[in-house]
Structures are given as C-alpha cells and as structure tokens.
Coordinates of N, CA and C in Angstrom, one line a residue:
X1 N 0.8 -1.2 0.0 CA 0.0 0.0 0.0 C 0.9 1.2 0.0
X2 N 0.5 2.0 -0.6 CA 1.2 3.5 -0.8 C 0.9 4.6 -0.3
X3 N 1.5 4.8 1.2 CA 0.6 5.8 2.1 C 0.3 7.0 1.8
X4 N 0.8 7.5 0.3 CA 0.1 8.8 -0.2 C -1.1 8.8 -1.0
X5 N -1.5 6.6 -1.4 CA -2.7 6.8 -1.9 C -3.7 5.6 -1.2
X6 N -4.4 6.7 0.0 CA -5.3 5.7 1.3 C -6.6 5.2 0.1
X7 N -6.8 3.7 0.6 CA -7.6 3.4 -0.3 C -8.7 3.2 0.4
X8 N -9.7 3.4 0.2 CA -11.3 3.4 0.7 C -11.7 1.7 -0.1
X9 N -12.4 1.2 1.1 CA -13.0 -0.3 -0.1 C -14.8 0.3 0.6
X10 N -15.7 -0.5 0.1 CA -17.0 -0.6 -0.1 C -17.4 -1.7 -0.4
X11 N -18.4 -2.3 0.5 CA -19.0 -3.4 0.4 C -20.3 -3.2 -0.3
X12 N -20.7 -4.0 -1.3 CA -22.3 -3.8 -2.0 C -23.3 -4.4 -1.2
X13 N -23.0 -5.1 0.2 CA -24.3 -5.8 0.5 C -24.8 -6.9 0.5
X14 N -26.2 -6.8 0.5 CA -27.3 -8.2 0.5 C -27.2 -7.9 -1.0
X15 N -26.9 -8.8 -2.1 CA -27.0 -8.8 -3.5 C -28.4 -8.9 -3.8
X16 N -29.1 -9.4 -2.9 CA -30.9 -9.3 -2.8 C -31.1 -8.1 -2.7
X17 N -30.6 -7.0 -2.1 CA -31.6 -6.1 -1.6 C -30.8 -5.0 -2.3
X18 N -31.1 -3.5 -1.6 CA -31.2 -2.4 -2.1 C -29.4 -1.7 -2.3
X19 N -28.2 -2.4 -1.8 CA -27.1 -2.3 -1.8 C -26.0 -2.1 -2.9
X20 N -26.3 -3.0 -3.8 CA -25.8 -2.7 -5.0 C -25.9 -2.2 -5.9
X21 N -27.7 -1.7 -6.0 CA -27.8 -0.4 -6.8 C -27.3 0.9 -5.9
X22 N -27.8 1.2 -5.1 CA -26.9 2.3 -4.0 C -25.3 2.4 -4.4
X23 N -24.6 1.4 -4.4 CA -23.1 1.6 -4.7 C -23.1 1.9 -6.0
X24 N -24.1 1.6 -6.8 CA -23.6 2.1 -8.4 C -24.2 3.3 -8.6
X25 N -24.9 3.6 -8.2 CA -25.3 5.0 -7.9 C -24.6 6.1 -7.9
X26 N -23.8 5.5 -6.7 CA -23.2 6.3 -5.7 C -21.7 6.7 -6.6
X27 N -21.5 6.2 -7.4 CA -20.0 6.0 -7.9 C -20.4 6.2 -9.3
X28 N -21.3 6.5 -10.0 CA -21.7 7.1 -11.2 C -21.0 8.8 -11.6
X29 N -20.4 8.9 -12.3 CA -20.0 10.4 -12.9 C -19.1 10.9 -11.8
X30 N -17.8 9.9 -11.0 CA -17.5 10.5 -9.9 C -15.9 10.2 -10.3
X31 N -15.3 11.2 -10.4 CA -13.8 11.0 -10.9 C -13.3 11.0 -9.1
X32 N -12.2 10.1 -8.9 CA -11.8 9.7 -7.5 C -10.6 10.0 -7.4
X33 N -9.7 10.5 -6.2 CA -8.5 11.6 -6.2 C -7.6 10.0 -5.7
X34 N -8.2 8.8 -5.1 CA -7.8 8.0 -4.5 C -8.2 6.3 -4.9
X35 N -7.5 5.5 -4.8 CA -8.2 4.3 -5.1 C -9.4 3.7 -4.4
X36 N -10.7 3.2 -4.8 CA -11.8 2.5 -4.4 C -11.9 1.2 -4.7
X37 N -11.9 0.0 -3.5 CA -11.9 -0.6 -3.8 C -13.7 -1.4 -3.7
X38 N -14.4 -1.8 -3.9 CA -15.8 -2.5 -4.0 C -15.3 -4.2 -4.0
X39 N -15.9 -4.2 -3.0 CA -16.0 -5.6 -2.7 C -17.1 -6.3 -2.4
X40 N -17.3 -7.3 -3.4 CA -18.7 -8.4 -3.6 C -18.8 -9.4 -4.8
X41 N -19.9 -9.3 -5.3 CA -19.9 -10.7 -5.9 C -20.2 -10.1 -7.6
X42 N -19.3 -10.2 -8.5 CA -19.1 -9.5 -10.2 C -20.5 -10.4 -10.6
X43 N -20.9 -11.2 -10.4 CA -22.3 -11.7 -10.6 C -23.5 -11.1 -10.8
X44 N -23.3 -10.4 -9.3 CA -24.5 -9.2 -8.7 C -23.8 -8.1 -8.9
X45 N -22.7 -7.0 -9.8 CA -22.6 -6.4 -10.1 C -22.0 -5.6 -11.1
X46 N -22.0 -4.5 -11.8 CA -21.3 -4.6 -13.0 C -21.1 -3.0 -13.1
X47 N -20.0 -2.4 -13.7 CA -19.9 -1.0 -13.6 C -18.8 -1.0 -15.3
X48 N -18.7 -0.2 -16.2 CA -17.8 -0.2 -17.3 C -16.4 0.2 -16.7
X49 N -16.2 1.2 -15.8 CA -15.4 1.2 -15.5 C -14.4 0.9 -14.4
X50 N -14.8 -0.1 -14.0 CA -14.4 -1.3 -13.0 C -13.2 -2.1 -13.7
X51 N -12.2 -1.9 -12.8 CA -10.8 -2.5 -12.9 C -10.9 -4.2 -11.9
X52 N -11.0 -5.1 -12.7 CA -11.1 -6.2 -11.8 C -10.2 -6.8 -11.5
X53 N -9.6 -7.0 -10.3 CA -8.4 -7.3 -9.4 C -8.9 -9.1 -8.5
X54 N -7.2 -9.5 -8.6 CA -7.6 -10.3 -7.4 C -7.1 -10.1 -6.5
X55 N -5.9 -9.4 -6.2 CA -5.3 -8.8 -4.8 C -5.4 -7.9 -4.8
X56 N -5.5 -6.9 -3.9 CA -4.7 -5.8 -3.4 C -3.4 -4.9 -4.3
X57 N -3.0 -5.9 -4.1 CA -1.9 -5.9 -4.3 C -1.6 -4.9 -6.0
X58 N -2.8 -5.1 -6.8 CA -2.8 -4.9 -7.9 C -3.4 -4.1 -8.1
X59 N -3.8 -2.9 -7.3 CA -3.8 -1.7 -7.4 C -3.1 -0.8 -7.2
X60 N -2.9 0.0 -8.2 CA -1.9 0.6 -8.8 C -1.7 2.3 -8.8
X61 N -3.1 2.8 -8.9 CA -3.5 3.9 -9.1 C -4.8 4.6 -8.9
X62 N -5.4 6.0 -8.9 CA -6.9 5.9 -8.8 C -7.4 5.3 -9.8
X63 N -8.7 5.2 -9.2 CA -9.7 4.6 -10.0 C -10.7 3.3 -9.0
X64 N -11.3 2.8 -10.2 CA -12.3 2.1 -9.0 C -12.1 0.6 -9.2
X65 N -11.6 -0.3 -8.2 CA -11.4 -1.9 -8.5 C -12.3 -2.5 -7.8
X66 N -12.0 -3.6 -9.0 CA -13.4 -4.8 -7.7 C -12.9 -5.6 -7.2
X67 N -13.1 -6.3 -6.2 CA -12.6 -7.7 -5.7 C -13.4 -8.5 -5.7
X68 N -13.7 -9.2 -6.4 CA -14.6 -10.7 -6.6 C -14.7 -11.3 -5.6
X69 N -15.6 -12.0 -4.5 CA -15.6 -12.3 -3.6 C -16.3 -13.6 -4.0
X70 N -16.1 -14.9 -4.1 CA -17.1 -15.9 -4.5 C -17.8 -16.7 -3.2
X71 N -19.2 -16.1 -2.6 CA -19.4 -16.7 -1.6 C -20.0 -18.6 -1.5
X72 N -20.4 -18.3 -2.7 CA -21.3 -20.1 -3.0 C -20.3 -21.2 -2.2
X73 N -19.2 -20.9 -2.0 CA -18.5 -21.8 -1.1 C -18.3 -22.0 0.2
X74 N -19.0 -20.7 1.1 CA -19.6 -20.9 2.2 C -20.9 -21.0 2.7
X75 N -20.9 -21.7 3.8 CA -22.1 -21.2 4.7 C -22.7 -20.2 5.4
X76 N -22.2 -19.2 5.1 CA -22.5 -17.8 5.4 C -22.6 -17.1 4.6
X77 N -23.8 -16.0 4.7 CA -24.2 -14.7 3.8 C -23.5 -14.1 3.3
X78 N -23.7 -13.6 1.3 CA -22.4 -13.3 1.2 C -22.2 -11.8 1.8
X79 N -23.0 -10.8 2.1 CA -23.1 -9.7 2.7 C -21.9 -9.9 3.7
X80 N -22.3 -11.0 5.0 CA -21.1 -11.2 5.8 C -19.4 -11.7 5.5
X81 N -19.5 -12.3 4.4 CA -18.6 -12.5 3.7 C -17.6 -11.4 3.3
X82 N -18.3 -10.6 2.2 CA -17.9 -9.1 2.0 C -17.3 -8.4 3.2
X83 N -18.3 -8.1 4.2 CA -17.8 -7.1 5.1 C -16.6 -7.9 6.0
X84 N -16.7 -9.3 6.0 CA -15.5 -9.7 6.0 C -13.8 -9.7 5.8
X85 N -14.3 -10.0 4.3 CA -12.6 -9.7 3.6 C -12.6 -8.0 4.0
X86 N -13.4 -7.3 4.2 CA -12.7 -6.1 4.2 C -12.1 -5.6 5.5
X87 N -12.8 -6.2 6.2 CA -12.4 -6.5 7.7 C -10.8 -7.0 8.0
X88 N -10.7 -7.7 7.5 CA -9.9 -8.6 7.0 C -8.5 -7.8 6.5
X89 N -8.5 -6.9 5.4 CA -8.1 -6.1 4.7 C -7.6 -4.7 5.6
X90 N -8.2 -4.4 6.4 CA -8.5 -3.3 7.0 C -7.3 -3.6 8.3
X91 N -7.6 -4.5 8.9 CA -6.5 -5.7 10.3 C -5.0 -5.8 9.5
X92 N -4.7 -6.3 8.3 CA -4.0 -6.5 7.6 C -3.0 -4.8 7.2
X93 N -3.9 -3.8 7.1 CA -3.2 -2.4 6.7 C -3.2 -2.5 4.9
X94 N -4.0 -3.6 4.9 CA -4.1 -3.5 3.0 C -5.3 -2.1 2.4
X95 N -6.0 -1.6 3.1 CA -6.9 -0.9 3.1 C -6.9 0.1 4.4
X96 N -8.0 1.7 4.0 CA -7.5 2.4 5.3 C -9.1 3.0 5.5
X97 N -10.0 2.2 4.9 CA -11.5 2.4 5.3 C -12.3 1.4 5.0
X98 N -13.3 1.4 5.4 CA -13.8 0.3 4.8 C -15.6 1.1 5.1

C-alpha cells in the first residue's frame, strides 16, 4: 500500500436487496483523487469502469477496482462475507477504510 494513496474499499451488501444499486449510484460520474476498492460478488454487479483485481496488491493507481468475492462456497451470507474480507483487509493495513 502506498501511504500517499489511502484506499477506501466498499461493500455492495445483500445482493438481494437495495445495496448494489446504491453503490452504483453512488460511484456514477465521480472522478476519485484516490483508489476504491468495491468488494462483492461480479455476478451481482457490473460497472464499465471497473478494474477487476484479485489482490490488493494490484492496485496501482486511482480509479475504482473490484474484488470478486465468491461466496457459494460458504455457509454464510455473502453480505457477511464481503464485510469480511474487508475486515480482513482493513487488520492486515491492505486498506485504510472500509
């Protein structure tokens, strides 16, 4: 991580409910000074300008990346899942919001 560029991640939610349109919303016509990362399921959501990553690691610059999160392999909701890894991410110092 590059402590002059703090990255913000964002979880989309219940992929059922009202969360994932809210995040696309929210991130429509928004030029970003910093990296974003969105973490959930590329299934349940889609943006043109979405940089799809599988680490961290591979953000590079601003702009907005996704983390694919594949929950069908647990027993738990992928919402909890999501806020999870970012949890996760956040403990780790790979991210500096969540």
């Amino acid at each position: 991580m590059n402590p002059k560029r703090p990255i913000l991640a964002i979880s989309i939610g219940d992929v059922k409910g009202i969360g994932p349109e809210i995040v696309k919303k929210s991130l429509m016509d928004i030029e970003f000074k910093y990296p974003v990362l969105i973490i959930g399921s590329k299934k349940h959501f889609d943006l043109p300008q979405l940089k799809y990553i599988k680490d961290i690691i591979d953000i590079k610059k601003r702009g907005i990346y996704f983390l694919d999160i594949d929950s069908s392999k647990t027993k738990t909701h992928s919402s909890f899942e999501f806020v999870k890894t970012g949890v996760e991410l956040a403990l780790k110092k790979g991210i500096d919001a969540l």
